[in-house]
Amino acid sequence: MNSPWVNQLYFGDNLDILRNYVSDETVDLIYLDPPFNSQANYNLLYKEKDGSDSAAQIAAFGDFWHWDIGAEETFRTLVTSAPTRVSQLMTSLRQFLGQNDMMAYLTMMAIRLLELERVLKSTGSIYLHCDPTASHFIKILLDAILGPRNFRNEIIWHYRKWPTGKLQFQRNHDVIFFYSRSQSPERIFNELYMERAESTLKRFGNQKIVSGHDESGRRVPSQVEDAESLGVRQDDVWDIGRVPPIKQLFPTQKPEPLLERILLASSDEGDLVLDPFCGCGTTVTVAERLHRRWIGIDITHIAINVMRRRLHDTYPHDLSAYEVIGEPQDLEGARQLAEQDRYQFQSWALSLVGARLAGPLKKGGDRGIDGRLNFFDDDSGRTKQVIISVKSGNTSPSHVRDLKGVVEREKAELGAFITLQEPTRQMREEALAAGFYEPPQLQAPVPKLQVLTISDLLEGRVLDLPPSANITFKRADRGHKPKPRGRR
């Protein structure tokens, strides 16, 4: 008997994760919205590079790909190991484009699309979301990898936004390329319908219309059956509003109705949905609601943390089992993450106590606040607050004193100092000197400043909060790290 499926969030490079964890022909539907700097000056995307830069690190909300040593190595891998048609296409594109950000983007996409094609079932589909900056090249690339016969639709997602005032027509759409994995008659596609035109409703009401041709091939006038119509078959222009910027969890967040339409059309309940550039998790959130199994991947921990919070906020009582894979599991893994990217380490450390980032991951401008945790400990409705500081390097008592000053300035109830290194005796004494927070309703007092090590948190220690505290977000269990599935 097969064990129940556990949904998965992966923290890491989707290329490595696809190669090491996702088996051949196991995924029913793939949706991807790969990052690209669509707002950049078009000429800059074609600026020649000398290839001397180190491999690009994709930061949170990053939307850039550059031609560097890593892109050069990936290109050579493609040319020598990819199918002939893909190798020839990439060679031709490089001759045409040169060594620039556009070529780096296409190289990055090509090697990942080959892996996505590998994991997709013969009955499955892939939807690739892009904008006009690179859509013409992406279409050629998809034809080379999936085959032009498997092209199904170029979906136009139309929306409205404030006019830009440029001397051109307002651009109010994105492109979504829809391909099937094969010509299999068993491929998954559920017909969707939209409302009838007003003139049709006026003439026929909501009754089913049947039209066709007689034996000689002549068109037969429309006839009305005594049955209710489902509407008109869904076309390839979708008018769906964007997520207002003020409500966005991520700068490129897509609306749930858009993903819902894709999942309803090309998957059934219980099918496996994959999003390799998961961002704030719209795909997995909709998949959870529609009872699909899901895999989400993102290279930034801030995205993993946002997804985890979003899932728990959206489904507080009936969230399916899931695990986060790729996070540090021990102190050595934490040290490696801190050395690789201290801002990603910061995001991960905050997730260990269920805290939210105080702002974008960038140097400076945080006013001494790395994260915040809100809680309630009475029935007044007033939110209480924990201010959190995270340090991955050398620490001293002055850092604890600085946190004390921030807590007082922000009028917060508590402060937490999370450190990778073991704190000194003086640091712990400095925290104790801050005194205690006295919760209402005669609850036991808790230390106003708390010092926690990464080692403590990995071993299960938690923040000391009032007994009745109800925090606004609780993190998912980290679970165990599964063995790689590999290729079948």
Coordinates of C-alpha atoms in Angstrom, one line a residue:
M1 CA 0.0 0.0 0.0
N2 CA 1.4 3.4 -0.9
S3 CA 2.0 5.9 1.9
P4 CA 0.0 9.2 1.7
W5 CA 1.5 11.9 -0.4
V6 CA 3.1 14.7 1.5
N7 CA 3.2 18.0 -0.4
Q8 CA 6.6 19.7 -0.7
L9 CA 8.2 23.1 -0.6
Y10 CA 11.8 23.1 -1.8
F11 CA 14.3 25.8 -0.9
G12 CA 17.0 25.9 -3.5
D13 CA 17.9 26.1 -7.2
N14 CA 15.1 24.4 -9.2
L15 CA 17.6 22.9 -11.6
D16 CA 19.3 20.9 -8.8
I17 CA 16.0 20.0 -7.2
L18 CA 14.4 18.8 -10.5
R19 CA 17.5 16.6 -11.2
N20 CA 17.8 15.1 -7.7
Y21 CA 14.3 14.9 -6.4
V22 CA 11.7 14.6 -9.1
S23 CA 11.4 11.4 -11.1
D24 CA 10.6 11.0 -14.8
E25 CA 7.0 11.4 -15.9
T26 CA 5.5 12.0 -12.5
V27 CA 4.0 15.5 -12.8
D28 CA 0.5 16.1 -14.3
L29 CA 0.7 19.9 -14.7
I30 CA 3.5 22.5 -14.6
Y31 CA 3.0 26.2 -14.3
L32 CA 6.0 28.5 -14.3
D33 CA 6.4 32.2 -14.3
P34 CA 10.2 32.6 -14.6
P35 CA 11.8 35.8 -13.3
F36 CA 12.9 38.3 -15.9
N37 CA 13.6 42.1 -15.7
S38 CA 10.6 43.1 -17.9
Q39 CA 10.9 46.7 -16.8
A40 CA 14.5 47.1 -17.9
N41 CA 15.5 49.2 -20.9
Y42 CA 15.4 46.8 -23.8
N43 CA 18.8 47.9 -25.1
L44 CA 20.4 47.0 -21.7
L45 CA 19.2 43.4 -22.1
Y46 CA 21.4 43.2 -25.2
K47 CA 24.5 44.8 -23.7
E48 CA 27.5 42.7 -24.4
K49 CA 29.2 41.0 -21.3
D50 CA 32.8 39.9 -21.0
G51 CA 32.0 36.8 -19.1
S52 CA 34.3 37.6 -16.2
D53 CA 31.7 38.1 -13.5
S54 CA 31.1 35.4 -10.9
A55 CA 27.9 33.4 -11.1
A56 CA 24.9 35.6 -10.4
Q57 CA 23.2 35.2 -7.1
I58 CA 19.5 35.6 -7.3
A59 CA 18.4 37.8 -4.4
A60 CA 14.9 38.0 -3.0
F61 CA 12.6 39.7 -5.5
G62 CA 15.6 39.6 -7.9
D63 CA 14.6 39.7 -11.6
F64 CA 17.9 39.6 -13.4
W65 CA 20.0 37.1 -15.3
H66 CA 23.5 38.0 -16.5
W67 CA 25.9 36.5 -19.0
D68 CA 28.8 35.3 -16.8
I69 CA 31.0 32.3 -16.3
G70 CA 28.0 30.3 -15.0
A71 CA 25.9 31.1 -18.1
E72 CA 28.9 30.1 -20.3
E73 CA 29.3 26.8 -18.6
T74 CA 25.5 26.1 -18.8
F75 CA 25.6 27.0 -22.5
R76 CA 28.4 24.5 -23.2
T77 CA 26.5 21.8 -21.4
L78 CA 23.5 22.4 -23.5
V79 CA 25.4 22.4 -26.8
T80 CA 27.2 19.1 -25.9
S81 CA 24.4 17.1 -24.2
A82 CA 21.0 18.5 -25.2
P83 CA 18.9 17.0 -28.1
T84 CA 20.3 18.1 -31.5
R85 CA 17.4 20.5 -32.3
V86 CA 17.9 22.3 -28.9
S87 CA 21.7 22.4 -29.4
Q88 CA 21.4 23.8 -32.8
L89 CA 18.8 26.4 -31.7
M90 CA 21.0 27.6 -28.8
T91 CA 24.0 27.9 -31.1
S92 CA 22.0 29.9 -33.6
L93 CA 20.6 32.2 -30.9
R94 CA 24.0 32.9 -29.5
Q95 CA 25.3 33.9 -33.0
F96 CA 22.3 36.2 -33.4
L97 CA 22.1 37.7 -29.9
G98 CA 25.7 37.6 -28.7
Q99 CA 26.7 37.3 -25.0
N100 CA 24.2 39.4 -23.1
D101 CA 21.5 39.1 -20.5
M102 CA 18.9 37.9 -23.0
M103 CA 21.1 35.0 -24.0
A104 CA 21.7 34.2 -20.3
Y105 CA 18.0 34.1 -19.7
L106 CA 17.4 31.8 -22.6
T107 CA 20.2 29.5 -21.6
M108 CA 18.9 29.4 -18.1
M109 CA 15.4 28.6 -19.4
A110 CA 16.5 26.0 -21.9
I111 CA 18.3 23.7 -19.4
R112 CA 15.4 23.9 -17.0
L113 CA 12.7 23.3 -19.6
L114 CA 14.6 20.1 -20.6
E115 CA 14.2 18.9 -17.0
L116 CA 10.6 20.0 -16.9
E117 CA 9.9 18.1 -20.1
R118 CA 11.5 15.0 -18.5
V119 CA 9.3 15.0 -15.3
L120 CA 6.0 15.7 -17.1
K121 CA 3.7 12.8 -17.8
S122 CA 2.7 12.0 -21.3
T123 CA -0.9 13.1 -20.4
G124 CA 0.4 16.3 -18.8
S125 CA 0.6 20.0 -19.8
I126 CA 2.8 22.9 -19.2
Y127 CA 1.9 26.6 -19.0
L128 CA 4.7 29.1 -19.3
H129 CA 4.0 32.7 -18.3
C130 CA 6.1 35.5 -19.9
D131 CA 5.8 39.0 -21.2
P132 CA 6.6 40.4 -24.7
T133 CA 10.2 41.2 -23.8
A134 CA 11.2 37.6 -24.5
S135 CA 8.1 35.7 -25.5
H136 CA 9.1 35.4 -29.1
F137 CA 12.3 33.6 -28.2
I138 CA 10.6 31.5 -25.5
K139 CA 8.1 30.2 -28.1
I140 CA 10.9 29.0 -30.4
L141 CA 12.6 27.3 -27.4
L142 CA 9.4 25.6 -26.4
D143 CA 8.9 24.3 -30.0
A144 CA 12.4 22.9 -29.9
I145 CA 12.0 21.1 -26.6
L146 CA 8.3 20.0 -26.6
G147 CA 7.7 20.0 -30.3
P148 CA 5.5 22.4 -32.4
R149 CA 2.8 19.8 -32.7
N150 CA 2.3 19.9 -29.0
F151 CA 1.6 23.7 -29.0
R152 CA -2.0 24.2 -27.8
N153 CA -2.6 27.9 -27.2
E154 CA -1.1 31.3 -26.8
I155 CA -3.2 32.6 -24.0
I156 CA -3.5 36.3 -23.6
W157 CA -4.0 37.4 -20.0
H158 CA -5.6 40.8 -20.2
Y159 CA -5.8 43.2 -17.3
R160 CA -6.0 46.9 -16.6
K161 CA -3.6 49.2 -14.9
W162 CA -2.7 52.9 -14.6
P163 CA -1.5 54.3 -18.0
T164 CA 2.2 54.9 -18.4
G165 CA 2.0 57.9 -20.7
K166 CA 4.5 56.6 -23.2
L167 CA 4.1 57.3 -26.9
Q168 CA 2.7 53.9 -27.7
F169 CA -0.4 51.8 -27.0
Q170 CA -0.8 50.8 -23.3
R171 CA 0.5 47.3 -22.7
N172 CA -2.1 45.5 -20.6
H173 CA -1.4 41.9 -21.2
D174 CA 0.9 39.0 -20.5
V175 CA 1.4 35.8 -22.6
I176 CA 1.0 32.3 -21.3
F177 CA 2.1 29.5 -23.7
F178 CA 0.2 26.3 -23.3
Y179 CA 1.8 23.0 -24.5
S180 CA 0.9 19.4 -24.0
R181 CA 3.5 16.8 -23.4
S182 CA 2.3 14.6 -26.2
Q183 CA -0.5 13.9 -28.7
S184 CA -2.0 11.3 -26.3
P185 CA -5.8 11.2 -26.6
E186 CA -5.8 10.6 -22.8
R187 CA -4.2 13.9 -22.0
I188 CA -5.9 15.9 -19.3
F189 CA -8.1 18.7 -20.5
N190 CA -11.4 19.7 -18.9
E191 CA -13.5 22.0 -21.1
L192 CA -14.3 25.3 -19.4
Y193 CA -17.0 27.7 -20.3
M194 CA -17.7 31.5 -20.2
E195 CA -20.8 33.5 -20.3
R196 CA -22.8 33.9 -23.5
A197 CA -22.9 37.2 -25.4
E198 CA -25.7 39.5 -24.4
S199 CA -27.2 39.2 -27.9
T200 CA -27.2 35.3 -27.7
L201 CA -28.8 35.4 -24.3
K202 CA -31.5 37.7 -25.6
R203 CA -32.3 35.4 -28.6
F204 CA -31.9 31.9 -27.0
G205 CA -31.9 32.5 -23.3
N206 CA -29.9 29.9 -21.4
Q207 CA -31.0 26.9 -23.6
K208 CA -28.6 24.7 -25.4
I209 CA -28.0 25.6 -29.0
V210 CA -27.2 22.9 -31.6
S211 CA -25.9 23.7 -35.0
G212 CA -24.2 21.7 -37.7
H213 CA -24.5 20.5 -41.3
D214 CA -26.9 18.3 -43.2
E215 CA -25.9 15.2 -45.3
S216 CA -25.0 17.3 -48.3
G217 CA -22.7 19.5 -46.2
R218 CA -24.9 22.5 -46.0
R219 CA -25.1 24.4 -42.7
V220 CA -28.2 23.7 -40.7
P221 CA -29.8 26.7 -38.9
S222 CA -29.3 26.8 -35.2
Q223 CA -31.7 24.8 -33.2
V224 CA -32.6 25.0 -29.5
E225 CA -32.7 21.9 -27.4
D226 CA -34.7 21.5 -24.2
A227 CA -31.6 21.6 -22.0
E228 CA -29.6 24.2 -20.1
S229 CA -26.5 25.5 -21.8
L230 CA -23.1 25.4 -20.1
G231 CA -22.2 28.6 -21.9
V232 CA -19.6 29.3 -24.6
R233 CA -16.3 27.4 -24.7
Q234 CA -13.6 29.3 -23.0
D235 CA -11.4 31.3 -25.5
D236 CA -7.7 32.2 -25.3
V237 CA -8.2 35.8 -24.1
W238 CA -8.7 36.0 -20.3
D239 CA -9.9 39.1 -18.7
I240 CA -8.7 38.7 -15.1
G241 CA -7.8 41.6 -12.8
R242 CA -4.3 41.9 -11.4
V243 CA -3.6 41.7 -7.7
P244 CA -3.5 45.4 -6.5
P245 CA 0.0 46.4 -5.5
I246 CA -1.2 47.2 -2.0
K247 CA -2.3 43.6 -1.5
Q248 CA 0.7 41.9 -3.0
L249 CA 2.8 39.6 -1.0
F250 CA 5.4 39.6 -3.8
P251 CA 6.0 42.2 -6.5
T252 CA 5.1 39.7 -9.3
Q253 CA 2.1 38.0 -7.5
K254 CA -0.4 36.5 -9.9
P255 CA -4.2 36.4 -9.1
E256 CA -5.7 33.2 -7.8
P257 CA -8.5 33.2 -10.5
L258 CA -5.8 33.0 -13.2
L259 CA -4.2 29.9 -11.6
E260 CA -7.6 28.4 -10.8
R261 CA -8.5 28.5 -14.5
I262 CA -5.3 26.7 -15.5
L263 CA -5.6 24.0 -12.8
L264 CA -9.2 23.3 -13.5
A265 CA -8.6 23.0 -17.2
S266 CA -5.5 20.8 -17.1
S267 CA -5.6 18.7 -13.9
D268 CA -8.0 16.7 -11.9
E269 CA -8.3 16.2 -8.1
G270 CA -5.4 14.2 -6.8
D271 CA -3.1 15.2 -9.7
L272 CA 0.4 16.5 -9.1
V273 CA 1.0 20.2 -9.9
L274 CA 4.5 21.7 -10.0
D275 CA 5.7 25.3 -9.9
P276 CA 9.5 25.6 -10.1
F277 CA 9.5 29.4 -9.6
C278 CA 6.9 29.5 -6.9
G279 CA 7.4 33.1 -5.5
C280 CA 4.7 33.8 -3.0
G281 CA 2.9 30.5 -3.6
T282 CA -0.2 31.3 -5.6
T283 CA 0.0 28.0 -7.5
V284 CA 0.3 25.9 -4.4
T285 CA -2.3 27.8 -2.6
V286 CA -4.8 27.2 -5.4
A287 CA -3.7 23.6 -5.8
E288 CA -4.4 23.1 -2.1
R289 CA -7.9 24.5 -2.4
L290 CA -8.7 22.4 -5.5
H291 CA -7.4 19.2 -3.8
R292 CA -4.4 18.7 -6.0
R293 CA -1.1 17.4 -4.8
W294 CA 1.7 20.0 -5.2
I295 CA 5.4 20.8 -5.3
G296 CA 6.7 24.3 -5.0
I297 CA 10.3 25.4 -5.5
D298 CA 12.0 28.7 -4.9
I299 CA 15.6 29.8 -4.6
T300 CA 15.0 32.4 -1.9
H301 CA 14.0 31.6 1.7
I302 CA 11.9 34.7 1.9
A303 CA 9.6 33.1 -0.7
I304 CA 9.5 29.8 1.3
N305 CA 8.6 31.7 4.4
V306 CA 5.9 33.8 2.6
M307 CA 4.4 30.6 1.2
R308 CA 4.4 28.8 4.5
R309 CA 2.7 31.8 6.2
R310 CA 0.2 32.1 3.3
L311 CA -0.7 28.5 3.5
H312 CA -1.3 28.6 7.2
D313 CA -3.2 31.9 7.0
T314 CA -5.4 30.6 4.2
Y315 CA -6.0 27.1 5.5
P316 CA -5.7 27.4 9.3
H317 CA -7.8 24.3 10.0
D318 CA -7.6 22.0 7.0
L319 CA -4.1 22.3 5.5
S320 CA -2.8 19.1 4.0
A321 CA 0.5 17.7 5.2
Y322 CA 3.6 19.2 3.7
E323 CA 7.3 19.4 4.3
V324 CA 10.0 22.0 3.6
I325 CA 13.0 20.5 2.0
G326 CA 16.4 22.2 1.6
E327 CA 16.5 24.2 4.8
P328 CA 19.4 23.6 7.2
Q329 CA 18.8 20.7 9.5
D330 CA 21.7 21.1 11.8
L331 CA 24.3 23.7 13.0
E332 CA 26.7 23.0 10.2
G333 CA 24.0 23.5 7.6
A334 CA 23.1 26.8 9.3
R335 CA 26.8 27.9 9.1
Q336 CA 26.9 27.0 5.4
L337 CA 23.8 29.1 4.7
A338 CA 25.2 32.0 6.6
E339 CA 28.5 31.9 4.7
Q340 CA 26.6 31.6 1.3
D341 CA 24.1 34.3 1.9
R342 CA 23.6 36.0 5.3
Y343 CA 20.3 37.6 4.3
Q344 CA 18.8 34.2 3.3
F345 CA 20.2 32.9 6.7
Q346 CA 18.3 35.8 8.4
S347 CA 15.0 34.9 6.7
W348 CA 15.5 31.2 7.7
A349 CA 16.4 32.0 11.3
L350 CA 13.2 34.1 11.6
S351 CA 11.1 31.3 10.3
L352 CA 12.4 29.1 13.2
V353 CA 10.3 31.3 15.6
G354 CA 7.5 31.9 13.2
A355 CA 8.4 35.6 12.7
R356 CA 7.8 37.8 9.7
L357 CA 10.6 39.8 8.0
A358 CA 10.5 43.4 8.9
G359 CA 11.2 44.5 5.3
P360 CA 13.0 43.6 2.1
L361 CA 16.2 41.6 2.4
K362 CA 18.8 44.3 1.8
K363 CA 21.7 45.9 3.6
G364 CA 20.9 48.9 5.8
G365 CA 17.6 50.7 6.3
D366 CA 16.2 48.2 8.8
R367 CA 16.5 50.5 11.8
G368 CA 17.8 47.6 13.9
I369 CA 14.8 45.4 13.2
D370 CA 15.2 42.1 11.3
G371 CA 11.8 40.6 12.1
R372 CA 8.6 41.0 14.0
L373 CA 6.2 38.6 15.7
N374 CA 2.8 39.7 16.7
F375 CA 0.7 38.1 19.4
F376 CA -2.4 38.6 21.6
D377 CA -2.4 37.8 25.3
D378 CA -5.7 39.3 26.4
D379 CA -9.2 40.1 25.0
S380 CA -8.5 43.8 24.3
G381 CA -7.9 43.2 20.6
R382 CA -4.6 45.1 20.8
T383 CA -1.7 43.4 19.0
K384 CA 1.4 42.9 21.1
Q385 CA 4.8 42.7 19.5
V386 CA 8.2 40.9 19.6
I387 CA 11.1 42.7 17.9
I388 CA 13.7 40.3 16.6
S389 CA 17.4 40.8 15.8
V390 CA 19.4 38.1 14.0
K391 CA 23.2 37.9 13.9
S392 CA 25.3 35.3 12.0
G393 CA 28.7 36.8 12.8
N394 CA 30.5 38.0 15.8
T395 CA 28.3 39.3 18.7
S396 CA 28.9 41.4 21.8
P397 CA 26.9 42.8 24.7
S398 CA 26.4 46.0 22.7
H399 CA 24.2 44.2 20.2
V400 CA 21.8 43.2 23.1
R401 CA 21.9 46.8 24.4
D402 CA 21.0 48.0 20.9
L403 CA 18.1 45.6 20.7
K404 CA 16.9 46.9 24.1
G405 CA 16.9 50.5 22.7
V406 CA 14.9 49.4 19.6
V407 CA 12.3 47.6 21.7
E408 CA 11.9 50.8 23.8
R409 CA 11.7 53.0 20.8
E410 CA 9.1 50.8 19.1
K411 CA 7.1 50.4 22.3
A412 CA 7.2 46.6 21.8
E413 CA 6.5 44.2 24.6
L414 CA 9.4 41.8 24.0
G415 CA 12.7 41.5 22.1
A416 CA 14.5 38.4 20.9
F417 CA 18.2 38.2 19.9
I418 CA 18.9 35.2 17.7
T419 CA 22.6 34.3 17.2
L420 CA 24.5 31.6 15.4
Q421 CA 27.4 31.8 17.8
E422 CA 27.2 31.0 21.5
P423 CA 26.4 34.2 23.5
T424 CA 28.8 35.4 26.2
R425 CA 27.9 35.5 29.9
Q426 CA 27.9 39.3 29.6
M427 CA 25.3 39.2 26.8
R428 CA 23.0 37.0 28.8
E429 CA 23.4 39.3 31.8
E430 CA 22.6 42.3 29.6
A431 CA 19.4 40.6 28.5
L432 CA 18.4 39.8 32.1
A433 CA 19.0 43.4 33.2
A434 CA 16.1 44.5 30.9
G435 CA 13.7 43.0 33.3
F436 CA 10.4 41.3 32.6
Y437 CA 7.2 41.9 30.7
E438 CA 4.1 41.6 32.9
P439 CA 1.2 40.2 30.9
P440 CA -2.4 41.1 31.9
Q441 CA -4.7 39.0 33.9
L442 CA -2.1 37.9 36.4
Q443 CA -0.2 35.7 34.0
A444 CA 3.4 34.8 34.8
P445 CA 6.0 37.4 33.7
V446 CA 8.3 36.6 30.9
P447 CA 11.8 38.0 30.2
K448 CA 11.6 41.2 28.2
L449 CA 14.8 40.4 26.3
Q450 CA 15.6 36.8 25.3
V451 CA 18.7 35.4 23.8
L452 CA 18.3 32.3 21.7
T453 CA 21.0 30.4 19.7
I454 CA 20.4 28.6 16.4
S455 CA 21.4 25.5 18.2
D456 CA 18.7 26.0 20.8
L457 CA 16.0 26.5 18.1
L458 CA 17.1 23.5 16.1
E459 CA 16.7 21.4 19.3
G460 CA 13.2 22.6 19.8
R461 CA 13.5 25.7 22.1
V462 CA 10.8 28.3 21.5
L463 CA 10.3 31.9 22.4
D464 CA 9.1 32.5 26.0
L465 CA 5.7 34.1 25.5
P466 CA 2.8 34.6 27.9
P467 CA 0.9 31.4 28.6
S468 CA -2.2 32.7 26.8
A469 CA -0.4 34.2 23.8
N470 CA -1.9 33.5 20.5
I471 CA 0.6 34.3 17.7
T472 CA -0.6 35.4 14.3
F473 CA 1.5 32.7 12.5
K474 CA 2.8 29.3 13.5
R475 CA 5.5 27.7 11.3
A476 CA 5.0 24.2 9.9
D477 CA 6.9 21.3 11.3
R478 CA 10.3 21.0 9.6
G479 CA 9.9 17.2 9.4
H480 CA 12.7 14.9 8.1
K481 CA 14.7 15.3 5.0
P482 CA 13.6 12.7 2.5
K483 CA 16.0 10.7 0.4
P484 CA 16.3 12.0 -3.2
R485 CA 13.9 10.2 -5.6
G486 CA 16.4 10.3 -8.5
R487 CA 15.4 9.3 -12.0
R488 CA 13.5 6.2 -12.8

